[in-house]
Amino acid sequence: MKLLLVEDNEEFALWLSKALRTERFEVDCVYDGATAISRLEQSQYDLLLLDLRLPGMDGRNVLRSIRRRRNDMPVLVVTANASIDVKVDCLDIGADDYVGKPFEMRELVARIKALIRRHGRSSQSIVQCADLQFDLDMQQFRLGDRLLELTQREHRVLESLILRQGKTITKTHLVAQVFELGSEAGESAIETYIYRLRRKLSGAQARIITLRGIGYVLKDGAGPT
């Protein structure tokens, strides 16, 4: 799962990024609101961790900007200002949850996973499409009783598809989800990973369907590929 952390305290941001990576999250970090908006326009993330006190554009204005663009990605506000008025204001603007500093790392991780599950329309730690299962906590895929052996990028592609199963995912979205910002990789690389995933899902009821000129969708049942 790919997170964007927006935090102006570089020392704290470094510590939090490292802690989240040990929990198997991929984390990009920026230190001001304007850069956060720019990064969100160029790459795709599963969740935004947003501080409120930022230089230039503050966190609430970042949040307003995101929602005006009809970006419905989960946003978890993380800030030292834990007043009820600020919490209510953030939730009214469009935040999905709020954690005050200092916090327990276990609680933060649990809230992140809960929001991503909710966004993927699943309240469980296991997300399932036909005979394919994804364990959000363990970050593992199983096909029936068999553990799927995936490369890191194959995992990212399949994770994006299963968390949004039944919905079309464009190649552009997958490129942004799988590759680092500035990478020269293009849509042909995504086609290669889809090909490899289909081979590993051979015989499965869960199918990756191609929508010509648009992208892919993960569905239950047989159909054209």
PDB file of N, CA, C and O in Angstrom, residues 22 26-27 29 63 68 84 88 92 98 107 111 120 131 149 153 156 161 166 176 186-187 202 209 220:
ATOM      1  N   THR A  22       8.523  -0.369   7.996  1.00  0.00           N
ATOM      2  CA  THR A  22       8.675  -1.651   8.698  1.00  0.00           C
ATOM      3  C   THR A  22       7.336  -2.380   8.784  1.00  0.00           C
ATOM      4  O   THR A  22       7.305  -3.591   9.005  1.00  0.00           O
ATOM      5  N   GLU A  26       4.621   1.377   1.562  1.00  0.00           N
ATOM      6  CA  GLU A  26       5.536   2.184   0.762  1.00  0.00           C
ATOM      7  C   GLU A  26       5.195   3.643   1.049  1.00  0.00           C
ATOM      8  O   GLU A  26       4.022   4.029   0.994  1.00  0.00           O
ATOM      9  N   VAL A  27       6.190   4.458   1.385  1.00  0.00           N
ATOM     10  CA  VAL A  27       5.937   5.834   1.838  1.00  0.00           C
ATOM     11  C   VAL A  27       6.754   6.838   1.042  1.00  0.00           C
ATOM     12  O   VAL A  27       7.977   6.703   0.925  1.00  0.00           O
ATOM     13  N   CYS A  29       7.398  11.071   1.048  1.00  0.00           N
ATOM     14  CA  CYS A  29       7.259  12.152   2.016  1.00  0.00           C
ATOM     15  C   CYS A  29       7.557  13.497   1.373  1.00  0.00           C
ATOM     16  O   CYS A  29       8.534  13.635   0.629  1.00  0.00           O
ATOM     17  N   LEU A  63      -6.403  19.859   1.989  1.00  0.00           N
ATOM     18  CA  LEU A  63      -7.568  18.984   2.007  1.00  0.00           C
ATOM     19  C   LEU A  63      -8.696  19.552   1.147  1.00  0.00           C
ATOM     20  O   LEU A  63      -9.330  18.833   0.362  1.00  0.00           O
ATOM     21  N   ARG A  68     -11.959  19.430  -3.807  1.00  0.00           N
ATOM     22  CA  ARG A  68     -12.487  20.194  -4.951  1.00  0.00           C
ATOM     23  C   ARG A  68     -12.173  19.492  -6.260  1.00  0.00           C
ATOM     24  O   ARG A  68     -12.920  19.606  -7.233  1.00  0.00           O
ATOM     25  N   ILE A  84     -11.419  19.745  19.752  1.00  0.00           N
ATOM     26  CA  ILE A  84     -12.658  19.270  19.138  1.00  0.00           C
ATOM     27  C   ILE A  84     -13.017  20.134  17.930  1.00  0.00           C
ATOM     28  O   ILE A  84     -13.435  19.622  16.882  1.00  0.00           O
ATOM     29  N   VAL A  88     -13.576  18.645  14.187  1.00  0.00           N
ATOM     30  CA  VAL A  88     -14.851  18.792  13.481  1.00  0.00           C
ATOM     31  C   VAL A  88     -14.652  19.520  12.157  1.00  0.00           C
ATOM     32  O   VAL A  88     -15.210  19.132  11.120  1.00  0.00           O
ATOM     33  N   ASP A  92     -15.451  18.004   8.515  1.00  0.00           N
ATOM     34  CA  ASP A  92     -16.404  18.715   7.655  1.00  0.00           C
ATOM     35  C   ASP A  92     -15.799  19.005   6.282  1.00  0.00           C
ATOM     36  O   ASP A  92     -16.486  18.940   5.256  1.00  0.00           O
ATOM     37  N   TYR A  98      -8.794  11.208  12.099  1.00  0.00           N
ATOM     38  CA  TYR A  98      -7.966  12.207  12.766  1.00  0.00           C
ATOM     39  C   TYR A  98      -7.202  11.536  13.895  1.00  0.00           C
ATOM     40  O   TYR A  98      -7.783  10.823  14.705  1.00  0.00           O
ATOM     41  N   GLU A 107      -1.835   2.140  16.901  1.00  0.00           N
ATOM     42  CA  GLU A 107      -3.125   2.748  16.599  1.00  0.00           C
ATOM     43  C   GLU A 107      -3.109   3.398  15.214  1.00  0.00           C
ATOM     44  O   GLU A 107      -4.054   3.258  14.438  1.00  0.00           O
ATOM     45  N   ARG A 111      -5.513   2.394  12.088  1.00  0.00           N
ATOM     46  CA  ARG A 111      -6.408   3.359  11.448  1.00  0.00           C
ATOM     47  C   ARG A 111      -6.145   3.448   9.944  1.00  0.00           C
ATOM     48  O   ARG A 111      -7.085   3.562   9.145  1.00  0.00           O
ATOM     49  N   GLY A 120     -11.760   0.409  -0.020  1.00  0.00           N
ATOM     50  CA  GLY A 120     -11.899  -0.739  -0.905  1.00  0.00           C
ATOM     51  C   GLY A 120     -13.201  -1.486  -0.696  1.00  0.00           C
ATOM     52  O   GLY A 120     -13.381  -2.584  -1.212  1.00  0.00           O
ATOM     53  N   ASP A 131     -11.771 -16.983  -5.935  1.00  0.00           N
ATOM     54  CA  ASP A 131     -10.848 -17.833  -5.186  1.00  0.00           C
ATOM     55  C   ASP A 131      -9.520 -17.149  -4.865  1.00  0.00           C
ATOM     56  O   ASP A 131      -8.592 -17.778  -4.359  1.00  0.00           O
ATOM     57  N   GLU A 149       3.419 -16.472  -5.157  1.00  0.00           N
ATOM     58  CA  GLU A 149       4.746 -15.869  -5.129  1.00  0.00           C
ATOM     59  C   GLU A 149       4.787 -14.753  -6.167  1.00  0.00           C
ATOM     60  O   GLU A 149       4.727 -15.020  -7.367  1.00  0.00           O
ATOM     61  N   ARG A 153       6.516  -5.548  -7.769  1.00  0.00           N
ATOM     62  CA  ARG A 153       5.666  -4.787  -8.686  1.00  0.00           C
ATOM     63  C   ARG A 153       4.447  -5.574  -9.131  1.00  0.00           C
ATOM     64  O   ARG A 153       3.372  -4.995  -9.325  1.00  0.00           O
ATOM     65  N   ARG A 156       2.065  -4.983  -6.367  1.00  0.00           N
ATOM     66  CA  ARG A 156       1.416  -3.662  -6.400  1.00  0.00           C
ATOM     67  C   ARG A 156       0.287  -3.616  -7.422  1.00  0.00           C
ATOM     68  O   ARG A 156      -0.770  -3.031  -7.178  1.00  0.00           O
ATOM     69  N   LEU A 161      -5.699  -3.781  -8.204  1.00  0.00           N
ATOM     70  CA  LEU A 161      -6.874  -4.366  -8.844  1.00  0.00           C
ATOM     71  C   LEU A 161      -7.850  -4.955  -7.837  1.00  0.00           C
ATOM     72  O   LEU A 161      -9.062  -4.756  -7.946  1.00  0.00           O
ATOM     73  N   GLY A 166     -13.918  -5.019  -9.667  1.00  0.00           N
ATOM     74  CA  GLY A 166     -15.175  -4.635 -10.306  1.00  0.00           C
ATOM     75  C   GLY A 166     -15.134  -3.260 -10.925  1.00  0.00           C
ATOM     76  O   GLY A 166     -16.069  -2.869 -11.622  1.00  0.00           O
ATOM     77  N   ALA A 176       1.402   4.991 -12.258  1.00  0.00           N
ATOM     78  CA  ALA A 176       1.653   5.877 -11.116  1.00  0.00           C
ATOM     79  C   ALA A 176       1.704   5.106  -9.810  1.00  0.00           C
ATOM     80  O   ALA A 176       2.427   5.481  -8.883  1.00  0.00           O
ATOM     81  N   GLY A 186       6.678   2.889 -18.799  1.00  0.00           N
ATOM     82  CA  GLY A 186       5.399   3.279 -19.381  1.00  0.00           C
ATOM     83  C   GLY A 186       4.376   2.163 -19.326  1.00  0.00           C
ATOM     84  O   GLY A 186       4.529   1.178 -18.602  1.00  0.00           O
ATOM     85  N   GLU A 187       3.330   2.325 -20.152  1.00  0.00           N
ATOM     86  CA  GLU A 187       2.224   1.387 -20.123  1.00  0.00           C
ATOM     87  C   GLU A 187       2.623  -0.005 -20.595  1.00  0.00           C
ATOM     88  O   GLU A 187       2.013  -0.998 -20.205  1.00  0.00           O
ATOM     89  N   SER A 202      -3.574 -18.556 -13.676  1.00  0.00           N
ATOM     90  CA  SER A 202      -4.116 -19.526 -14.636  1.00  0.00           C
ATOM     91  C   SER A 202      -4.986 -20.562 -13.924  1.00  0.00           C
ATOM     92  O   SER A 202      -4.582 -21.153 -12.923  1.00  0.00           O
ATOM     93  N   ILE A 209      -9.576  -8.767 -16.591  1.00  0.00           N
ATOM     94  CA  ILE A 209     -10.210  -8.496 -17.882  1.00  0.00           C
ATOM     95  C   ILE A 209      -9.614  -7.218 -18.481  1.00  0.00           C
ATOM     96  O   ILE A 209      -9.442  -6.217 -17.784  1.00  0.00           O
ATOM     97  N   ASP A 220     -14.909 -11.659 -10.816  1.00  0.00           N
ATOM     98  CA  ASP A 220     -15.199 -13.051 -10.520  1.00  0.00           C
ATOM     99  C   ASP A 220     -15.874 -13.669 -11.740  1.00  0.00           C
ATOM    100  O   ASP A 220     -16.903 -13.187 -12.195  1.00  0.00           O
TER     101      ASP A 220
END
